[in-house]
C-alpha cells in the first residue's frame, strides 16, 4: 500500500455506516463480536461521544473504502481513553493500525492530554503487539463485557523543538 492512497482525517457524519461496518467486521474477524448491545452506542453517536466531549475520532480511507479507525475519549483532564481501534481484516499487517495510533497520539498531545489508556482482549494478540511496540505498558488484567482484557497505559510526550 502506498501512503498516497491513504486519506486520514477526522470522522464526518457520512462515515457512520462505514464505521459501523468496519467495527462489526473487524470484531468478528478476531472473535470478539457478540450480539449488538448498549456497549456499542458510542459508535451511533461519535460526534457527541468523542469529538464534542473534547476527544477525537479519525478514519483512514483507501479509495472509497474505510480501512481503519480509532477514537479518543476524555477520561479526565489528563487522560484520554483510546477506543474503537479497528483495521479492515483484508488490510491488516500493513501499518494502518500504527498510522492511526500515531495520529491519535499526536491529536491527544495537541488536546492537552498527558496519558492514554486503553484495553484490548487477551485473544487480540496483534493488538497487544502493536500497543507494546508503541510503548504502552500493561497495568493489569480484568473482565469487560464477558471478555478477558488487558489494560494498558502510556505517558505522552510533547514534541517540542525549543526544549
PDB file of N, CA, C and O in Angstrom, residues 60-110:
ATOM      1  N   UNK A  60      -9.473   6.318   8.363  1.00  0.00           N
ATOM      2  CA  UNK A  60      -8.480   6.185   7.298  1.00  0.00           C
ATOM      3  C   UNK A  60      -9.166   5.528   6.112  1.00  0.00           C
ATOM      4  O   UNK A  60      -9.671   4.414   6.229  1.00  0.00           O
ATOM      5  N   UNK A  61      -9.200   6.233   5.009  1.00  0.00           N
ATOM      6  CA  UNK A  61      -9.810   5.713   3.793  1.00  0.00           C
ATOM      7  C   UNK A  61      -8.730   5.362   2.787  1.00  0.00           C
ATOM      8  O   UNK A  61      -7.738   6.061   2.663  1.00  0.00           O
ATOM      9  N   UNK A  62      -8.944   4.276   2.076  1.00  0.00           N
ATOM     10  CA  UNK A  62      -8.149   3.946   0.897  1.00  0.00           C
ATOM     11  C   UNK A  62      -9.166   3.863  -0.227  1.00  0.00           C
ATOM     12  O   UNK A  62     -10.028   2.981  -0.235  1.00  0.00           O
ATOM     13  N   UNK A  63      -9.114   4.806  -1.139  1.00  0.00           N
ATOM     14  CA  UNK A  63     -10.177   4.925  -2.131  1.00  0.00           C
ATOM     15  C   UNK A  63     -11.463   5.285  -1.408  1.00  0.00           C
ATOM     16  O   UNK A  63     -11.467   6.119  -0.504  1.00  0.00           O
ATOM     17  N   UNK A  64     -12.545   4.628  -1.748  1.00  0.00           N
ATOM     18  CA  UNK A  64     -13.829   4.902  -1.114  1.00  0.00           C
ATOM     19  C   UNK A  64     -14.060   4.056   0.124  1.00  0.00           C
ATOM     20  O   UNK A  64     -15.033   4.255   0.843  1.00  0.00           O
ATOM     21  N   UNK A  65     -13.177   3.105   0.377  1.00  0.00           N
ATOM     22  CA  UNK A  65     -13.399   2.151   1.465  1.00  0.00           C
ATOM     23  C   UNK A  65     -12.734   2.602   2.759  1.00  0.00           C
ATOM     24  O   UNK A  65     -11.570   2.986   2.772  1.00  0.00           O
ATOM     25  N   UNK A  66     -13.485   2.510   3.851  1.00  0.00           N
ATOM     26  CA  UNK A  66     -12.928   2.797   5.169  1.00  0.00           C
ATOM     27  C   UNK A  66     -12.014   1.639   5.549  1.00  0.00           C
ATOM     28  O   UNK A  66     -12.444   0.498   5.623  1.00  0.00           O
ATOM     29  N   UNK A  67     -10.737   1.946   5.779  1.00  0.00           N
ATOM     30  CA  UNK A  67      -9.741   0.906   6.016  1.00  0.00           C
ATOM     31  C   UNK A  67      -9.356   0.771   7.480  1.00  0.00           C
ATOM     32  O   UNK A  67      -8.954  -0.304   7.913  1.00  0.00           O
ATOM     33  N   UNK A  68      -9.474   1.862   8.252  1.00  0.00           N
ATOM     34  CA  UNK A  68      -9.087   1.825   9.663  1.00  0.00           C
ATOM     35  C   UNK A  68      -9.731   3.003  10.376  1.00  0.00           C
ATOM     36  O   UNK A  68     -10.155   3.972   9.747  1.00  0.00           O
ATOM     37  N   UNK A  69      -9.771   2.898  11.722  1.00  0.00           N
ATOM     38  CA  UNK A  69     -10.367   3.972  12.509  1.00  0.00           C
ATOM     39  C   UNK A  69      -9.920   3.860  13.954  1.00  0.00           C
ATOM     40  O   UNK A  69      -9.359   2.838  14.366  1.00  0.00           O
ATOM     41  N   UNK A  70     -10.174   4.903  14.710  1.00  0.00           N
ATOM     42  CA  UNK A  70      -9.914   4.891  16.137  1.00  0.00           C
ATOM     43  C   UNK A  70     -10.366   6.193  16.767  1.00  0.00           C
ATOM     44  O   UNK A  70     -10.462   7.216  16.088  1.00  0.00           O
ATOM     45  N   UNK A  71     -10.646   6.123  18.066  1.00  0.00           N
ATOM     46  CA  UNK A  71     -11.141   7.296  18.761  1.00  0.00           C
ATOM     47  C   UNK A  71     -10.411   7.580  20.053  1.00  0.00           C
ATOM     48  O   UNK A  71      -9.777   6.693  20.632  1.00  0.00           O
ATOM     49  N   UNK A  72     -10.513   8.827  20.477  1.00  0.00           N
ATOM     50  CA  UNK A  72     -10.007   9.283  21.768  1.00  0.00           C
ATOM     51  C   UNK A  72     -11.184   9.835  22.544  1.00  0.00           C
ATOM     52  O   UNK A  72     -11.894  10.712  22.062  1.00  0.00           O
ATOM     53  N   UNK A  73     -11.368   9.319  23.746  1.00  0.00           N
ATOM     54  CA  UNK A  73     -12.461   9.758  24.596  1.00  0.00           C
ATOM     55  C   UNK A  73     -11.853  10.275  25.894  1.00  0.00           C
ATOM     56  O   UNK A  73     -11.104   9.544  26.550  1.00  0.00           O
ATOM     57  N   UNK A  74     -12.132  11.527  26.274  1.00  0.00           N
ATOM     58  CA  UNK A  74     -11.565  12.027  27.523  1.00  0.00           C
ATOM     59  C   UNK A  74     -12.005  11.185  28.714  1.00  0.00           C
ATOM     60  O   UNK A  74     -13.184  10.839  28.828  1.00  0.00           O
ATOM     61  N   UNK A  75     -11.055  10.844  29.570  1.00  0.00           N
ATOM     62  CA  UNK A  75     -11.351  10.146  30.816  1.00  0.00           C
ATOM     63  C   UNK A  75     -11.359  11.166  31.953  1.00  0.00           C
ATOM     64  O   UNK A  75     -12.226  11.171  32.799  1.00  0.00           O
ATOM     65  N   UNK A  76     -10.337  12.027  31.949  1.00  0.00           N
ATOM     66  CA  UNK A  76     -10.294  13.191  32.832  1.00  0.00           C
ATOM     67  C   UNK A  76      -9.430  14.239  32.133  1.00  0.00           C
ATOM     68  O   UNK A  76      -9.114  14.088  30.954  1.00  0.00           O
ATOM     69  N   UNK A  77      -9.044  15.299  32.842  1.00  0.00           N
ATOM     70  CA  UNK A  77      -8.294  16.383  32.186  1.00  0.00           C
ATOM     71  C   UNK A  77      -6.962  15.928  31.604  1.00  0.00           C
ATOM     72  O   UNK A  77      -6.493  16.492  30.620  1.00  0.00           O
ATOM     73  N   UNK A  78      -6.344  14.923  32.212  1.00  0.00           N
ATOM     74  CA  UNK A  78      -5.014  14.488  31.786  1.00  0.00           C
ATOM     75  C   UNK A  78      -4.998  13.197  30.976  1.00  0.00           C
ATOM     76  O   UNK A  78      -3.993  12.885  30.347  1.00  0.00           O
ATOM     77  N   UNK A  79      -6.090  12.434  31.013  1.00  0.00           N
ATOM     78  CA  UNK A  79      -6.092  11.089  30.441  1.00  0.00           C
ATOM     79  C   UNK A  79      -7.167  10.954  29.375  1.00  0.00           C
ATOM     80  O   UNK A  79      -8.335  11.283  29.597  1.00  0.00           O
ATOM     81  N   UNK A  80      -6.747  10.446  28.222  1.00  0.00           N
ATOM     82  CA  UNK A  80      -7.686  10.087  27.154  1.00  0.00           C
ATOM     83  C   UNK A  80      -7.716   8.574  27.050  1.00  0.00           C
ATOM     84  O   UNK A  80      -6.695   7.898  27.246  1.00  0.00           O
ATOM     85  N   UNK A  81      -8.873   8.051  26.741  1.00  0.00           N
ATOM     86  CA  UNK A  81      -9.021   6.618  26.534  1.00  0.00           C
ATOM     87  C   UNK A  81      -9.047   6.345  25.037  1.00  0.00           C
ATOM     88  O   UNK A  81      -9.801   6.974  24.303  1.00  0.00           O
ATOM     89  N   UNK A  82      -8.188   5.445  24.595  1.00  0.00           N
ATOM     90  CA  UNK A  82      -8.167   5.036  23.193  1.00  0.00           C
ATOM     91  C   UNK A  82      -9.248   3.981  23.004  1.00  0.00           C
ATOM     92  O   UNK A  82      -9.284   2.994  23.742  1.00  0.00           O
ATOM     93  N   UNK A  83     -10.131   4.215  22.051  1.00  0.00           N
ATOM     94  CA  UNK A  83     -11.275   3.330  21.848  1.00  0.00           C
ATOM     95  C   UNK A  83     -11.447   3.018  20.368  1.00  0.00           C
ATOM     96  O   UNK A  83     -11.076   3.806  19.511  1.00  0.00           O
ATOM     97  N   UNK A  84     -12.046   1.882  20.114  1.00  0.00           N
ATOM     98  CA  UNK A  84     -12.545   1.511  18.783  1.00  0.00           C
ATOM     99  C   UNK A  84     -11.491   1.502  17.691  1.00  0.00           C
ATOM    100  O   UNK A  84     -11.760   1.809  16.543  1.00  0.00           O
ATOM    101  N   UNK A  85     -10.263   1.117  18.069  1.00  0.00           N
ATOM    102  CA  UNK A  85      -9.225   0.935  17.047  1.00  0.00           C
ATOM    103  C   UNK A  85      -9.610  -0.293  16.222  1.00  0.00           C
ATOM    104  O   UNK A  85      -9.741  -1.392  16.761  1.00  0.00           O
ATOM    105  N   UNK A  86      -9.805  -0.086  14.946  1.00  0.00           N
ATOM    106  CA  UNK A  86     -10.172  -1.174  14.045  1.00  0.00           C
ATOM    107  C   UNK A  86      -9.430  -1.004  12.732  1.00  0.00           C
ATOM    108  O   UNK A  86      -9.251   0.113  12.253  1.00  0.00           O
ATOM    109  N   UNK A  87      -9.019  -2.135  12.163  1.00  0.00           N
ATOM    110  CA  UNK A  87      -8.429  -2.166  10.829  1.00  0.00           C
ATOM    111  C   UNK A  87      -9.188  -3.219  10.036  1.00  0.00           C
ATOM    112  O   UNK A  87      -9.443  -4.321  10.537  1.00  0.00           O
ATOM    113  N   UNK A  88      -9.550  -2.885   8.820  1.00  0.00           N
ATOM    114  CA  UNK A  88     -10.235  -3.815   7.932  1.00  0.00           C
ATOM    115  C   UNK A  88      -9.413  -5.110   7.862  1.00  0.00           C
ATOM    116  O   UNK A  88      -8.215  -5.070   7.589  1.00  0.00           O
ATOM    117  N   UNK A  89     -10.052  -6.248   8.142  1.00  0.00           N
ATOM    118  CA  UNK A  89      -9.299  -7.517   8.151  1.00  0.00           C
ATOM    119  C   UNK A  89      -8.482  -7.773   6.881  1.00  0.00           C
ATOM    120  O   UNK A  89      -7.390  -8.332   6.962  1.00  0.00           O
ATOM    121  N   UNK A  90      -8.959  -7.333   5.716  1.00  0.00           N
ATOM    122  CA  UNK A  90      -8.189  -7.582   4.481  1.00  0.00           C
ATOM    123  C   UNK A  90      -7.017  -6.611   4.322  1.00  0.00           C
ATOM    124  O   UNK A  90      -6.210  -6.762   3.422  1.00  0.00           O
ATOM    125  N   UNK A  91      -6.915  -5.627   5.210  1.00  0.00           N
ATOM    126  CA  UNK A  91      -5.833  -4.641   5.124  1.00  0.00           C
ATOM    127  C   UNK A  91      -4.930  -4.651   6.363  1.00  0.00           C
ATOM    128  O   UNK A  91      -4.150  -3.734   6.570  1.00  0.00           O
ATOM    129  N   UNK A  92      -5.032  -5.694   7.165  1.00  0.00           N
ATOM    130  CA  UNK A  92      -4.200  -5.765   8.367  1.00  0.00           C
ATOM    131  C   UNK A  92      -2.763  -6.112   8.022  1.00  0.00           C
ATOM    132  O   UNK A  92      -2.472  -6.597   6.942  1.00  0.00           O
ATOM    133  N   UNK A  93      -1.874  -5.814   8.980  1.00  0.00           N
ATOM    134  CA  UNK A  93      -0.443  -6.093   8.864  1.00  0.00           C
ATOM    135  C   UNK A  93       0.222  -5.285   7.748  1.00  0.00           C
ATOM    136  O   UNK A  93       1.180  -5.726   7.125  1.00  0.00           O
ATOM    137  N   UNK A  94      -0.303  -4.066   7.530  1.00  0.00           N
ATOM    138  CA  UNK A  94       0.287  -3.161   6.530  1.00  0.00           C
ATOM    139  C   UNK A  94       0.621  -1.802   7.126  1.00  0.00           C
ATOM    140  O   UNK A  94       0.872  -0.848   6.405  1.00  0.00           O
ATOM    141  N   UNK A  95       0.571  -1.696   8.450  1.00  0.00           N
ATOM    142  CA  UNK A  95       0.924  -0.444   9.106  1.00  0.00           C
ATOM    143  C   UNK A  95      -0.226   0.525   9.333  1.00  0.00           C
ATOM    144  O   UNK A  95      -0.009   1.618   9.858  1.00  0.00           O
ATOM    145  N   UNK A  96      -1.429   0.157   8.959  1.00  0.00           N
ATOM    146  CA  UNK A  96      -2.562   1.072   9.132  1.00  0.00           C
ATOM    147  C   UNK A  96      -2.878   1.325  10.599  1.00  0.00           C
ATOM    148  O   UNK A  96      -3.145   2.461  10.999  1.00  0.00           O
ATOM    149  N   UNK A  97      -2.853   0.273  11.409  1.00  0.00           N
ATOM    150  CA  UNK A  97      -3.114   0.445  12.831  1.00  0.00           C
ATOM    151  C   UNK A  97      -2.096   1.371  13.468  1.00  0.00           C
ATOM    152  O   UNK A  97      -2.440   2.264  14.242  1.00  0.00           O
ATOM    153  N   UNK A  98      -0.830   1.184  13.122  1.00  0.00           N
ATOM    154  CA  UNK A  98       0.234   2.031  13.660  1.00  0.00           C
ATOM    155  C   UNK A  98       0.055   3.481  13.198  1.00  0.00           C
ATOM    156  O   UNK A  98       0.252   4.419  13.970  1.00  0.00           O
ATOM    157  N   UNK A  99      -0.347   3.679  11.949  1.00  0.00           N
ATOM    158  CA  UNK A  99      -0.574   5.027  11.417  1.00  0.00           C
ATOM    159  C   UNK A  99      -1.702   5.722  12.170  1.00  0.00           C
ATOM    160  O   UNK A  99      -1.576   6.881  12.575  1.00  0.00           O
ATOM    161  N   UNK A 100      -2.811   5.021  12.380  1.00  0.00           N
ATOM    162  CA  UNK A 100      -3.935   5.600  13.117  1.00  0.00           C
ATOM    163  C   UNK A 100      -3.531   5.861  14.569  1.00  0.00           C
ATOM    164  O   UNK A 100      -3.845   6.911  15.131  1.00  0.00           O
ATOM    165  N   UNK A 101      -2.808   4.936  15.183  1.00  0.00           N
ATOM    166  CA  UNK A 101      -2.367   5.105  16.559  1.00  0.00           C
ATOM    167  C   UNK A 101      -1.485   6.342  16.706  1.00  0.00           C
ATOM    168  O   UNK A 101      -1.677   7.150  17.620  1.00  0.00           O
ATOM    169  N   UNK A 102      -0.524   6.515  15.813  1.00  0.00           N
ATOM    170  CA  UNK A 102       0.357   7.690  15.858  1.00  0.00           C
ATOM    171  C   UNK A 102      -0.450   8.981  15.704  1.00  0.00           C
ATOM    172  O   UNK A 102      -0.199   9.976  16.393  1.00  0.00           O
ATOM    173  N   UNK A 103      -1.414   8.970  14.793  1.00  0.00           N
ATOM    174  CA  UNK A 103      -2.247  10.149  14.584  1.00  0.00           C
ATOM    175  C   UNK A 103      -3.057  10.478  15.843  1.00  0.00           C
ATOM    176  O   UNK A 103      -3.148  11.641  16.250  1.00  0.00           O
ATOM    177  N   UNK A 104      -3.629   9.461  16.463  1.00  0.00           N
ATOM    178  CA  UNK A 104      -4.410   9.693  17.683  1.00  0.00           C
ATOM    179  C   UNK A 104      -3.527  10.173  18.832  1.00  0.00           C
ATOM    180  O   UNK A 104      -3.932  11.043  19.604  1.00  0.00           O
ATOM    181  N   UNK A 105      -2.328   9.637  18.946  1.00  0.00           N
ATOM    182  CA  UNK A 105      -1.403  10.105  19.979  1.00  0.00           C
ATOM    183  C   UNK A 105      -1.044  11.567  19.755  1.00  0.00           C
ATOM    184  O   UNK A 105      -1.006  12.365  20.690  1.00  0.00           O
ATOM    185  N   UNK A 106      -0.793  11.934  18.510  1.00  0.00           N
ATOM    186  CA  UNK A 106      -0.470  13.317  18.173  1.00  0.00           C
ATOM    187  C   UNK A 106      -1.638  14.245  18.506  1.00  0.00           C
ATOM    188  O   UNK A 106      -1.458  15.336  19.080  1.00  0.00           O
ATOM    189  N   UNK A 107      -2.850  13.813  18.184  1.00  0.00           N
ATOM    190  CA  UNK A 107      -4.032  14.619  18.497  1.00  0.00           C
ATOM    191  C   UNK A 107      -4.239  14.713  20.004  1.00  0.00           C
ATOM    192  O   UNK A 107      -4.652  15.757  20.505  1.00  0.00           O
ATOM    193  N   UNK A 108      -3.950  13.635  20.729  1.00  0.00           N
ATOM    194  CA  UNK A 108      -4.092  13.655  22.189  1.00  0.00           C
ATOM    195  C   UNK A 108      -3.149  14.688  22.799  1.00  0.00           C
ATOM    196  O   UNK A 108      -3.536  15.451  23.700  1.00  0.00           O
ATOM    197  N   UNK A 109      -1.911  14.741  22.334  1.00  0.00           N
ATOM    198  CA  UNK A 109      -0.951  15.734  22.815  1.00  0.00           C
ATOM    199  C   UNK A 109      -1.466  17.138  22.503  1.00  0.00           C
ATOM    200  O   UNK A 109      -1.466  18.021  23.361  1.00  0.00           O
ATOM    201  N   UNK A 110      -1.947  17.352  21.274  1.00  0.00           N
ATOM    202  CA  UNK A 110      -2.462  18.670  20.882  1.00  0.00           C
ATOM    203  C   UNK A 110      -3.665  19.077  21.730  1.00  0.00           C
ATOM    204  O   UNK A 110      -3.879  20.269  21.984  1.00  0.00           O
TER     205      UNK A 110
END
